[in-house]
PDB file of C-alpha atoms in Angstrom:
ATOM      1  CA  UNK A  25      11.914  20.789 -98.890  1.00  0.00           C
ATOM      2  CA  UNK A  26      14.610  19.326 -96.243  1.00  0.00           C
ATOM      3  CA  UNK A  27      14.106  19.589 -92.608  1.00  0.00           C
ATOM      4  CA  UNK A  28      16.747  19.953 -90.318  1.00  0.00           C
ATOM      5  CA  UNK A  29      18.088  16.835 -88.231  1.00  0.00           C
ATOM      6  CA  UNK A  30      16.813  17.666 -84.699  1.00  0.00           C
ATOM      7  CA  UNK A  31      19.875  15.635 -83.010  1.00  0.00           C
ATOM      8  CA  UNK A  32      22.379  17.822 -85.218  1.00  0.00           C
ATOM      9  CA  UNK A  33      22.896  21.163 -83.280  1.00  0.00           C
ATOM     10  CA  UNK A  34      25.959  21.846 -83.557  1.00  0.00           C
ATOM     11  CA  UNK A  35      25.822  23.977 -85.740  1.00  0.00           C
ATOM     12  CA  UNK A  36      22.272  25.232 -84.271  1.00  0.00           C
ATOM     13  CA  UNK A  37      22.864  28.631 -82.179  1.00  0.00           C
ATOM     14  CA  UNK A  38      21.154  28.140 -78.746  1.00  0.00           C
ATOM     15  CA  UNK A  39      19.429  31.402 -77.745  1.00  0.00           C
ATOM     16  CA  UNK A  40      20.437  33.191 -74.415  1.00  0.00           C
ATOM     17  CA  UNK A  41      17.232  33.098 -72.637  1.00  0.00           C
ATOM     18  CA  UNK A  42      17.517  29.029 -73.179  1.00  0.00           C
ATOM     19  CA  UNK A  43      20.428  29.173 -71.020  1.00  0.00           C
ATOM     20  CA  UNK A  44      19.718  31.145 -68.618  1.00  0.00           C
ATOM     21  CA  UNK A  45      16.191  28.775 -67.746  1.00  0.00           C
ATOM     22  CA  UNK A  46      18.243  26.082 -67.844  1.00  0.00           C
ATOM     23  CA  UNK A  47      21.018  27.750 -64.738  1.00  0.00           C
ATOM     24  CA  UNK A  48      17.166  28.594 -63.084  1.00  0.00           C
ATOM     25  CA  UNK A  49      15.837  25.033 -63.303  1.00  0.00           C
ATOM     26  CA  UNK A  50      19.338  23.601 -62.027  1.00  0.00           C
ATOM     27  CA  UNK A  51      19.482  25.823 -59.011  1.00  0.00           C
ATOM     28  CA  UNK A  52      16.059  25.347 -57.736  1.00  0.00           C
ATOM     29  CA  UNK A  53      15.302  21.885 -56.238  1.00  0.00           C
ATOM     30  CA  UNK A  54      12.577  19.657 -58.276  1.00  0.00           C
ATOM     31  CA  UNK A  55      10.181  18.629 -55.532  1.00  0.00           C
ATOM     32  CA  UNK A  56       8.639  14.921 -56.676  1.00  0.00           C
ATOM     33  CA  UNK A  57       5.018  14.175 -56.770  1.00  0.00           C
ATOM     34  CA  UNK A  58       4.105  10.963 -54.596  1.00  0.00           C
ATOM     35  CA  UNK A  59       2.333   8.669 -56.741  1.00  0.00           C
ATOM     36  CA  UNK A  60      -0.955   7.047 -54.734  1.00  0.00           C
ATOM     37  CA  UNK A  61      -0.077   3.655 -53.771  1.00  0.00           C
ATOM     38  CA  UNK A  62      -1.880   1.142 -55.119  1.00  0.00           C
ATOM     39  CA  UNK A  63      -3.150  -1.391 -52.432  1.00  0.00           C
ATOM     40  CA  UNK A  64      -2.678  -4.834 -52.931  1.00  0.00           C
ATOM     41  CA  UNK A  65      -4.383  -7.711 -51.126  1.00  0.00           C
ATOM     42  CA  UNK A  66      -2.051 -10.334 -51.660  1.00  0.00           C
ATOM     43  CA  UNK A  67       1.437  -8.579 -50.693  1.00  0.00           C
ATOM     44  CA  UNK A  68       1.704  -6.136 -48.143  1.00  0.00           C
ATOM     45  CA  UNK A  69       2.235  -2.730 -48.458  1.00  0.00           C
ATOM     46  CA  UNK A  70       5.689  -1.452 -49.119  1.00  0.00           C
ATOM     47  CA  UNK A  71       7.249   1.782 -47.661  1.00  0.00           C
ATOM     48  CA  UNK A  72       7.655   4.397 -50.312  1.00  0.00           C
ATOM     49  CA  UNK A  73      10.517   5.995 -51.160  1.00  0.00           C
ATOM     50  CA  UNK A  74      11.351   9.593 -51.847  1.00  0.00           C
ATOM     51  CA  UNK A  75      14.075  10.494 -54.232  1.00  0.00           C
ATOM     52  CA  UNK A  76      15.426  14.084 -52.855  1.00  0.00           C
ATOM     53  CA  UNK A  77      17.297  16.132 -55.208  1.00  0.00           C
ATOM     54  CA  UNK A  78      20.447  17.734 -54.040  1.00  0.00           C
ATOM     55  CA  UNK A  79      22.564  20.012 -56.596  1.00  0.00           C
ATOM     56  CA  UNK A  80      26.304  19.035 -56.767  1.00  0.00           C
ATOM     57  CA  UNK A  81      28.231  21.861 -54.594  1.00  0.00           C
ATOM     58  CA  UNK A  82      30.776  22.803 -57.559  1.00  0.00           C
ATOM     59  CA  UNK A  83      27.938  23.093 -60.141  1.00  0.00           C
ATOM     60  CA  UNK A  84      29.639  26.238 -62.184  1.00  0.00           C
ATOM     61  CA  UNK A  85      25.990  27.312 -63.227  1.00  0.00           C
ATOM     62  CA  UNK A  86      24.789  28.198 -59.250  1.00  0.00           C
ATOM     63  CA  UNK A  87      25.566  31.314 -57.947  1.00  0.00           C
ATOM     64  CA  UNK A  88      28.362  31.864 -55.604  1.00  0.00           C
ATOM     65  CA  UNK A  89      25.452  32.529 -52.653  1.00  0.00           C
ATOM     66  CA  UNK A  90      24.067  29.425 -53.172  1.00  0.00           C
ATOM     67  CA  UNK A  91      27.016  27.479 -53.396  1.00  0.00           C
ATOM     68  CA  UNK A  92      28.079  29.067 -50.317  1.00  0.00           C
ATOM     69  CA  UNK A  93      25.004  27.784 -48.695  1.00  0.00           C
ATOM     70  CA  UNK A  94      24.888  24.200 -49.610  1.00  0.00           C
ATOM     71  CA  UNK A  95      28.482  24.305 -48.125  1.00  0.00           C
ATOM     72  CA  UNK A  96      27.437  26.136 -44.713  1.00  0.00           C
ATOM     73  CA  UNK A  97      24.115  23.174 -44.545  1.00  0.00           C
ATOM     74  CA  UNK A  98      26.603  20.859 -44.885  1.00  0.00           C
ATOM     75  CA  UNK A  99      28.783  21.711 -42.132  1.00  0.00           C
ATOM     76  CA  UNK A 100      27.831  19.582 -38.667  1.00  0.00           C
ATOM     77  CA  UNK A 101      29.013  22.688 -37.002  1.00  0.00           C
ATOM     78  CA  UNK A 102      26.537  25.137 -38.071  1.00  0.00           C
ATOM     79  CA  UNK A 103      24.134  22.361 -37.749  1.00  0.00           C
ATOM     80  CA  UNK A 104      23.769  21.741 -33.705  1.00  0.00           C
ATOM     81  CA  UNK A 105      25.177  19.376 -31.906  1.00  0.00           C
ATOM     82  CA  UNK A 106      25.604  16.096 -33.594  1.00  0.00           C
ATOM     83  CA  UNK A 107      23.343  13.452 -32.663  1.00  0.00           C
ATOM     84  CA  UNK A 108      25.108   9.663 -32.374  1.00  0.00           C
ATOM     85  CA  UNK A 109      23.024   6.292 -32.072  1.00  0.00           C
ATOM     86  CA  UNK A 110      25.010   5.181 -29.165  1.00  0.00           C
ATOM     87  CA  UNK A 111      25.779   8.178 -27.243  1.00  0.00           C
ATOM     88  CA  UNK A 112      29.228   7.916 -25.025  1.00  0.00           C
ATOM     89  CA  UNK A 113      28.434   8.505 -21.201  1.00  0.00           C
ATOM     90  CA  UNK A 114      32.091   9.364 -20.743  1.00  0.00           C
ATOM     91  CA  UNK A 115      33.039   6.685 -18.124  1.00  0.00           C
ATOM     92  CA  UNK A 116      36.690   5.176 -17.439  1.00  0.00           C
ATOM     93  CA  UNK A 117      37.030   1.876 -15.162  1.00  0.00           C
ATOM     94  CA  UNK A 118      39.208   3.254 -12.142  1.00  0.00           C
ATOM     95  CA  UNK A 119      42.439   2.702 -11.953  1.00  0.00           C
ATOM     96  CA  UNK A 120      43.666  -0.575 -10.653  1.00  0.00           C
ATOM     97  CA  UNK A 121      40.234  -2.354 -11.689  1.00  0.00           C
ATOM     98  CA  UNK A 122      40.259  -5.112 -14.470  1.00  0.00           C
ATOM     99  CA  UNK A 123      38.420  -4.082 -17.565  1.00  0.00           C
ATOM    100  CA  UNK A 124      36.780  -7.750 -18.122  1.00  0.00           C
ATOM    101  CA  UNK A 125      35.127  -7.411 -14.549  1.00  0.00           C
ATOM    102  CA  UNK A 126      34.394  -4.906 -11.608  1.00  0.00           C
ATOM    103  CA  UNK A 127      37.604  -4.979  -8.704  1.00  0.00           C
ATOM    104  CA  UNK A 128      37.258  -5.113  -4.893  1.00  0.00           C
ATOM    105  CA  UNK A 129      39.762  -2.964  -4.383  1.00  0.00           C
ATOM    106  CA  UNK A 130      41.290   0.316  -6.090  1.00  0.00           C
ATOM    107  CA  UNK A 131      45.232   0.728  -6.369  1.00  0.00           C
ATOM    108  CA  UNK A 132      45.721   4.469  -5.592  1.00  0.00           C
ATOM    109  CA  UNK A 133      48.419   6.074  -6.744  1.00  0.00           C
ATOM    110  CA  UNK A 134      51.468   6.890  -4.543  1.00  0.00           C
ATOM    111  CA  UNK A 135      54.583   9.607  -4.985  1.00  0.00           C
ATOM    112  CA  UNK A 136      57.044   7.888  -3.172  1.00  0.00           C
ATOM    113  CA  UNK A 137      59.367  11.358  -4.090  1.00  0.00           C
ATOM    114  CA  UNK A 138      57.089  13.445  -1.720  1.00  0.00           C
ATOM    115  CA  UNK A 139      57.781  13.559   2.409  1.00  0.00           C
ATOM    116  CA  UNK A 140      54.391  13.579   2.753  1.00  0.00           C
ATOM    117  CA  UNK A 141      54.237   9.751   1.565  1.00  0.00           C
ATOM    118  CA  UNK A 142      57.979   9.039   2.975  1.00  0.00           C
ATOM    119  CA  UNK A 143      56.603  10.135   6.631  1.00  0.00           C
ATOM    120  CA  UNK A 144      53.456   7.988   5.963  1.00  0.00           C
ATOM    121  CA  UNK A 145      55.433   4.734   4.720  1.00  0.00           C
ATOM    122  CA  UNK A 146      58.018   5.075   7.775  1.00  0.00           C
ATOM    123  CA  UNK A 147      55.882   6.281  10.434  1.00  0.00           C
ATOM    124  CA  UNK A 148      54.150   3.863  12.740  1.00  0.00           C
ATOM    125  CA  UNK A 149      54.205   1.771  15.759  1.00  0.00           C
ATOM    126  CA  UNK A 150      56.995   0.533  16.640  1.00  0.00           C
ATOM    127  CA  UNK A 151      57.411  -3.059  16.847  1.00  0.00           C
ATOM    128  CA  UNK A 152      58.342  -3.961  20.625  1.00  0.00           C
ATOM    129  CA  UNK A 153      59.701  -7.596  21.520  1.00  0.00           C
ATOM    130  CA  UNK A 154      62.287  -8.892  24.010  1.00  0.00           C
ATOM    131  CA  UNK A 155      64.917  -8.456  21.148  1.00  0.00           C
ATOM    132  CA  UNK A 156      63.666  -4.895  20.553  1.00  0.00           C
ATOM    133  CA  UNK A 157      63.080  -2.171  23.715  1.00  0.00           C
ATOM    134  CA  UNK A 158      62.691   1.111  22.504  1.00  0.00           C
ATOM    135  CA  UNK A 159      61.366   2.121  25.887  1.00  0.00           C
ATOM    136  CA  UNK A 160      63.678   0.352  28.204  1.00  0.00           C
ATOM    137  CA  UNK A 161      62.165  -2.262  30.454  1.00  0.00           C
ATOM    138  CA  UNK A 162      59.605  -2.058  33.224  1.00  0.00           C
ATOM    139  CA  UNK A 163      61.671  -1.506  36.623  1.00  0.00           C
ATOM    140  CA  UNK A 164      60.779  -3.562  39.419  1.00  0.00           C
ATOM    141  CA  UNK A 165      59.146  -6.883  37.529  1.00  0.00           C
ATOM    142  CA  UNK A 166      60.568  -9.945  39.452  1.00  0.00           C
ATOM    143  CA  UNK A 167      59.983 -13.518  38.995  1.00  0.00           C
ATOM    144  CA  UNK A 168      60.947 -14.663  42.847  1.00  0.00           C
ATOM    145  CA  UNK A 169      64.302 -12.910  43.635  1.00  0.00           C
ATOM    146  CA  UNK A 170      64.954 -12.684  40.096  1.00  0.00           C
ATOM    147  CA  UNK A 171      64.562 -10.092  37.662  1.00  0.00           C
ATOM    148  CA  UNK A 172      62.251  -9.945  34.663  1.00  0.00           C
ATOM    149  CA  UNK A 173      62.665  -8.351  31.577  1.00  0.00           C
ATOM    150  CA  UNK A 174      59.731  -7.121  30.385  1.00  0.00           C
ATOM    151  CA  UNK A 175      59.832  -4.620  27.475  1.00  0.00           C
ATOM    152  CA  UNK A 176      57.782  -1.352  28.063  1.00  0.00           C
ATOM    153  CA  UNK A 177      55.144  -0.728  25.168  1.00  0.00           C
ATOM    154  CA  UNK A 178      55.643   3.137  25.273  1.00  0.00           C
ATOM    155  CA  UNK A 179      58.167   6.141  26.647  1.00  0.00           C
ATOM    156  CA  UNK A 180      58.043   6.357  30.169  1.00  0.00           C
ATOM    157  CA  UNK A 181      55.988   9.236  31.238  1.00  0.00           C
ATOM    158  CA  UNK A 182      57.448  12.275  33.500  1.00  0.00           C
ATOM    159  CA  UNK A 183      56.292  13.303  37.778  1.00  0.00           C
ATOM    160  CA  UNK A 184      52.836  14.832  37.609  1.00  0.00           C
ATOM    161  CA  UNK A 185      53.756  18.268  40.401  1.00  0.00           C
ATOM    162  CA  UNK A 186      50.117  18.784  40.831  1.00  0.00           C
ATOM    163  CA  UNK A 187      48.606  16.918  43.418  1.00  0.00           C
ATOM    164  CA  UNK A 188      44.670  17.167  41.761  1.00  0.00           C
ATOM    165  CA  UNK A 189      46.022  15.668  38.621  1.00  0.00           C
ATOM    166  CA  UNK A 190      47.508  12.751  40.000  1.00  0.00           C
ATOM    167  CA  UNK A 191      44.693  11.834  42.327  1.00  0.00           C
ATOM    168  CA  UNK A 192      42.831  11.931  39.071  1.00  0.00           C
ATOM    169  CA  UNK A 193      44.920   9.469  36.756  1.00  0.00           C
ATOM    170  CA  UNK A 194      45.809   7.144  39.706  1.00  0.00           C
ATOM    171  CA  UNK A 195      41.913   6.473  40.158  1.00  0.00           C
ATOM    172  CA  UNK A 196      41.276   6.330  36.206  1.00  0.00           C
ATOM    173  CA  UNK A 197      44.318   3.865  35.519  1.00  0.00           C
ATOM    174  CA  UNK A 198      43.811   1.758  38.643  1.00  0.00           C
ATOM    175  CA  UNK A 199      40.307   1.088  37.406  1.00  0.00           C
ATOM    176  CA  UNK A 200      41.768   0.038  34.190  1.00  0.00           C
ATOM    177  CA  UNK A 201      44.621  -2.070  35.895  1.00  0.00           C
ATOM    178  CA  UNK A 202      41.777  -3.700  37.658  1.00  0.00           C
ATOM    179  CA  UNK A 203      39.567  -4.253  35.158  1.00  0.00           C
ATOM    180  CA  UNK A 204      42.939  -6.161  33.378  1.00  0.00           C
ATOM    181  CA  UNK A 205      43.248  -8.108  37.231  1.00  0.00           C
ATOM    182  CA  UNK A 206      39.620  -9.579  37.456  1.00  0.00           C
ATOM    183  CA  UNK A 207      39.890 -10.506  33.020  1.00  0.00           C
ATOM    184  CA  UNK A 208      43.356 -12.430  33.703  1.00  0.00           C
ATOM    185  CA  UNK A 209      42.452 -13.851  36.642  1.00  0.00           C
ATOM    186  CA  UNK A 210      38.940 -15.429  35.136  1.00  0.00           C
ATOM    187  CA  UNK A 211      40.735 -16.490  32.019  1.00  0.00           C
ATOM    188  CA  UNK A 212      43.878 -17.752  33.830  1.00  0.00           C
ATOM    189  CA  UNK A 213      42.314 -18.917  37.158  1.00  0.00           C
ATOM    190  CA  UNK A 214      45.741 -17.460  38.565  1.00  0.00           C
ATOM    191  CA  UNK A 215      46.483 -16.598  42.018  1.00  0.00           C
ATOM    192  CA  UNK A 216      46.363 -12.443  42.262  1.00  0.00           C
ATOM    193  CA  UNK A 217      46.519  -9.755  44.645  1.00  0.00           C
ATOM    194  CA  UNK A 218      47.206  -6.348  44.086  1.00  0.00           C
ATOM    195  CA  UNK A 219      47.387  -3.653  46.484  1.00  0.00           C
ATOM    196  CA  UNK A 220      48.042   0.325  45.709  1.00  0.00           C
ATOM    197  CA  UNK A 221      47.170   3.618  47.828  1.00  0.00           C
ATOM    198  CA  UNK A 222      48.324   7.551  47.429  1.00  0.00           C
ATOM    199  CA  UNK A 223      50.763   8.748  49.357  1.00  0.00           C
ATOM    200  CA  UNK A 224      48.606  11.815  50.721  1.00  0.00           C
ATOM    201  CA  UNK A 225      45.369   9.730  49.867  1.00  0.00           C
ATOM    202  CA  UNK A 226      42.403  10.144  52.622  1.00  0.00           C
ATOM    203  CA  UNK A 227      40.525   7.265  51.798  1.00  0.00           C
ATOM    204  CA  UNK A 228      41.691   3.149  52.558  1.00  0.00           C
ATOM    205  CA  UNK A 229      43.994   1.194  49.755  1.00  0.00           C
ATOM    206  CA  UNK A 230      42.838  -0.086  47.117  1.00  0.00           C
ATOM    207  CA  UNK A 231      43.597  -4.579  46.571  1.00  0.00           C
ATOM    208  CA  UNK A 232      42.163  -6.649  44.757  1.00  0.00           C
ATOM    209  CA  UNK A 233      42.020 -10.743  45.299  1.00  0.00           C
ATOM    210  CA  UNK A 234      41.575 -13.188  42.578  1.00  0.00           C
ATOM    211  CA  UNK A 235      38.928 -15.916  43.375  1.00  0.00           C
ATOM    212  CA  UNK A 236      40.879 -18.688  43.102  1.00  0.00           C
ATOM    213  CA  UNK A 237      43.565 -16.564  45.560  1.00  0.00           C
ATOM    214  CA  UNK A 238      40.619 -16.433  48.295  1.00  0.00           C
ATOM    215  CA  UNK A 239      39.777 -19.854  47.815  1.00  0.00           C
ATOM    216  CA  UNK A 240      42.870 -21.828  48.233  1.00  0.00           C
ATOM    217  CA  UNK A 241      44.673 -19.351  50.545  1.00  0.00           C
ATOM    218  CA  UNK A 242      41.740 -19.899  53.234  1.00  0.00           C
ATOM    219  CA  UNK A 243      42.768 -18.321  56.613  1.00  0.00           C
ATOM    220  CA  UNK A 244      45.798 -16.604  55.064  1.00  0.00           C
ATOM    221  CA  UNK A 245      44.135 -14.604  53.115  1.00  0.00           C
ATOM    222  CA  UNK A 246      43.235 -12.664  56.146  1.00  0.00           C
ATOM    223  CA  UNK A 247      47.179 -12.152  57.062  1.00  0.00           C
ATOM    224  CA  UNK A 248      47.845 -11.085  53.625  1.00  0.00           C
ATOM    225  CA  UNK A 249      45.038  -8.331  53.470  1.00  0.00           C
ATOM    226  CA  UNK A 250      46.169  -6.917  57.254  1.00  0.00           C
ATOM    227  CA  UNK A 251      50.035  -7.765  56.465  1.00  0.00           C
ATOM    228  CA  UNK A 252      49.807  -4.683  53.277  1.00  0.00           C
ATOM    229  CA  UNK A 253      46.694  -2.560  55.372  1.00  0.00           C
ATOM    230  CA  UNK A 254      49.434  -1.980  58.187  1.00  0.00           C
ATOM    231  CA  UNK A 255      51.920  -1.581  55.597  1.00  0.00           C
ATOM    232  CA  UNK A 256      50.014   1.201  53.441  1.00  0.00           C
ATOM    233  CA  UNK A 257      49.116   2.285  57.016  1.00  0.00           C
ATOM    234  CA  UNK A 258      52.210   3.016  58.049  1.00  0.00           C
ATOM    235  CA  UNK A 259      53.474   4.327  55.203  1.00  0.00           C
ATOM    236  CA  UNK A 260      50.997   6.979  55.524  1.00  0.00           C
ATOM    237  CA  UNK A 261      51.639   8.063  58.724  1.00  0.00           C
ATOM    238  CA  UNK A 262      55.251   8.755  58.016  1.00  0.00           C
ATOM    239  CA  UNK A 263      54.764  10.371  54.764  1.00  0.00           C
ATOM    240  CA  UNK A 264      51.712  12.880  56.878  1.00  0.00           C
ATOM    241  CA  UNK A 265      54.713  13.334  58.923  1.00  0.00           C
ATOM    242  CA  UNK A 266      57.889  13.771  56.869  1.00  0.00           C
ATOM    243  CA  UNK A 267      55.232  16.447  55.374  1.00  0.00           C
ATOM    244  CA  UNK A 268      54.357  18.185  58.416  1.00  0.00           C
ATOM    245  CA  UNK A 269      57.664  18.398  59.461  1.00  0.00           C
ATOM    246  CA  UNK A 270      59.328  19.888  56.553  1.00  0.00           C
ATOM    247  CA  UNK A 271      56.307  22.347  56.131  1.00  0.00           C
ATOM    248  CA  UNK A 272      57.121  23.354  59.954  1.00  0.00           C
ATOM    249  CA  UNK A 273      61.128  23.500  58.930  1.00  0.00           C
ATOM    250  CA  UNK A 274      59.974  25.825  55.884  1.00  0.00           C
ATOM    251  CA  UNK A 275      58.010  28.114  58.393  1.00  0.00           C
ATOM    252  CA  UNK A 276      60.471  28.583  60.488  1.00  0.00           C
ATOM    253  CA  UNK A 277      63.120  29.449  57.544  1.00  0.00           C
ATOM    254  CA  UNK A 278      60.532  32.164  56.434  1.00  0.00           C
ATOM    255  CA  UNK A 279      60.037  33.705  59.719  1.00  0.00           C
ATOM    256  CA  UNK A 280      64.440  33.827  60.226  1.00  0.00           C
ATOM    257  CA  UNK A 281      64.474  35.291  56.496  1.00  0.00           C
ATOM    258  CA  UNK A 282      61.500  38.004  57.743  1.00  0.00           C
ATOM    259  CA  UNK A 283      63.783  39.101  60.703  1.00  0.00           C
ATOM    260  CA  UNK A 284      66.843  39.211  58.416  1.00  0.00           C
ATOM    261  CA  UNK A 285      65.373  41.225  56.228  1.00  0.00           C
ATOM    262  CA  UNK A 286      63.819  43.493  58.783  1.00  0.00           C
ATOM    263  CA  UNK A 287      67.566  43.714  60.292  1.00  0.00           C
ATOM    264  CA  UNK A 288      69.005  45.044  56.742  1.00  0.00           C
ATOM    265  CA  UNK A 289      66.125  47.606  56.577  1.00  0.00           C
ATOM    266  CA  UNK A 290      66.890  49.141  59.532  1.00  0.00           C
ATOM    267  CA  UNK A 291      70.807  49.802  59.262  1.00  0.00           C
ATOM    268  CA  UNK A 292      70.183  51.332  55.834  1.00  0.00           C
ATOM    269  CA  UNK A 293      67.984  53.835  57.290  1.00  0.00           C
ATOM    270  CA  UNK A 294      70.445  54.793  60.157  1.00  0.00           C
ATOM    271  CA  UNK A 295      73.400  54.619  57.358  1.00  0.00           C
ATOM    272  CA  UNK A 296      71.184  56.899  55.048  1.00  0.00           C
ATOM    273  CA  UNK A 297      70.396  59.468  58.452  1.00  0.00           C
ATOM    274  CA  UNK A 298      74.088  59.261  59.346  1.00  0.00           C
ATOM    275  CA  UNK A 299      74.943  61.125  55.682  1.00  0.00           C
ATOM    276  CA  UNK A 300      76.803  57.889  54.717  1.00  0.00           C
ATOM    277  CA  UNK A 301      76.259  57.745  50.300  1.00  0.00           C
ATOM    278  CA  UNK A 302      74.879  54.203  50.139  1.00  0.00           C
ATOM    279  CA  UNK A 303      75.888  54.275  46.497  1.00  0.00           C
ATOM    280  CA  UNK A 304      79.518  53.700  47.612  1.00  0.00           C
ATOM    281  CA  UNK A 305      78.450  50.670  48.952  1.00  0.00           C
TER     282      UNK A 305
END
């Protein structure tokens, strides 16, 4: 009796419940057995090596679900963040620095469109030379009995009316202007004097005499220093009395305006008894 040929089945009818084992064994991953190692004195051991089993994604025998699932795993999405070897620490060189090295300095970036950076690029000092005199020239600078031109290095400032503040910035700038005397004369070795007082100022004038000055001028050092005390002196007492005299001319214009006034007062009152209408007037 004749078997059939086990590798003809073609014409063989495969039952259903065949099939559907198979789909069932195809969907469900095959987790491998490890195998022991076997330990080997003369080589060392080896790392082992799992073989994972992953189901293509298109297999027509899954299920839609699953197939829908192996997608979703898939997807870094649904997965977390992703996770890089070398992670980026999201630094860029500033600008203006060269990328091959770090920069001492940083070019910023400038609108040259806006005012803002149009006032900035044309505002400033202003460069002041014999050439250039914004300010005009300082008035009264002589060289003998000539005059010399020297260029003011700001605008000139305005009268100060009150008398507190200007007892008050002639004492701070004199110490200044001093300060300036005593630091040219050292570096120099010049011949100085200086001499200044308030016109309404209680107190004596203030000088100041280089030391080279008071040593080669000697005796006539002590002319100089009375020749500007009587001066300053002097000046004084005729500016006390200028002032007392027109404060004295100013009294006695009040007291005339008083008895004016007290003049007018009294013919309106007879003009208003007399029945005269002022408004006419």
């Amino acid at each position: 009796m004749s078997q059939p040929n086990p590798t003809n089945l073609s014409n063989t009818t495969i039952p259903q419940t065949f099939l559907l084992n198979q789909a069932l064994h195809n969907a469900s991953p095959v987790t491998p057995t490890r195998q022991p190692a076997v330990s080997d004195s003369s080589s060392p051991p080896q790392p082992s090596v799992q073989p994972s089993y992953e189901p293509p994604l298109d297999n027509p025998q899954l299920p839609p679900y699953t197939q829908a699932a192996r997608r979703r795993e898939d997807t870094p999405f649904d997965n977390g963040p992703t996770r890089h070897s070398s992670p980026s620490l999201g630094f860029s060189p500033p600008r203006g620095s060269s990328p091959g090295g770090n920069s001492d300095h940083t070019t910023l970036p400038t609108n040259s469109g806006s005012p803002a950076a149009s006032a900035t690029q044309t505002s400033g000092r202003v460069r002041v030379s014999q050439k250039n005199q914004p300010f005009g020239r300082v008035h009264g600078a002589m060289r003998g009995t000539l005059e010399w031109n020297v260029p003011r290095r700001r605008a000139k400032e305005p009268y100060e009316t009150s008398r507190e503040l200007r007892t008050k910035t002639f004492k701070e700038r004199m110490e200044r202007i001093l300060q300036r005397c005593e630091e040219v004369a050292n570096v120099t070795g010049c011949w100085l004097y200086i001499s200044s007082q308030m016109a309404t100022s209680n107190h004596g004038f203030v000088h100041f005499a280089s030391d080279a000055l008071v040593r080669d001028a000697d005796q006539r050092m002590n002319d100089l220093h009375a020749f500007h005390s009587n001066m300053h002196t002097a000046l004084s007492r005729a500016t006390v009395r200028d002032v007392a005299a027109v404060e004295m001319e100013n009294a006695e214009l009040k007291d005339k305006l008083e008895k004016q006034e007290q003049k007018m007062d009294k013919i309106l009152s007879l003009l208003s008894t007399s029945g005269v209408d002022l408004s006419r007037l």
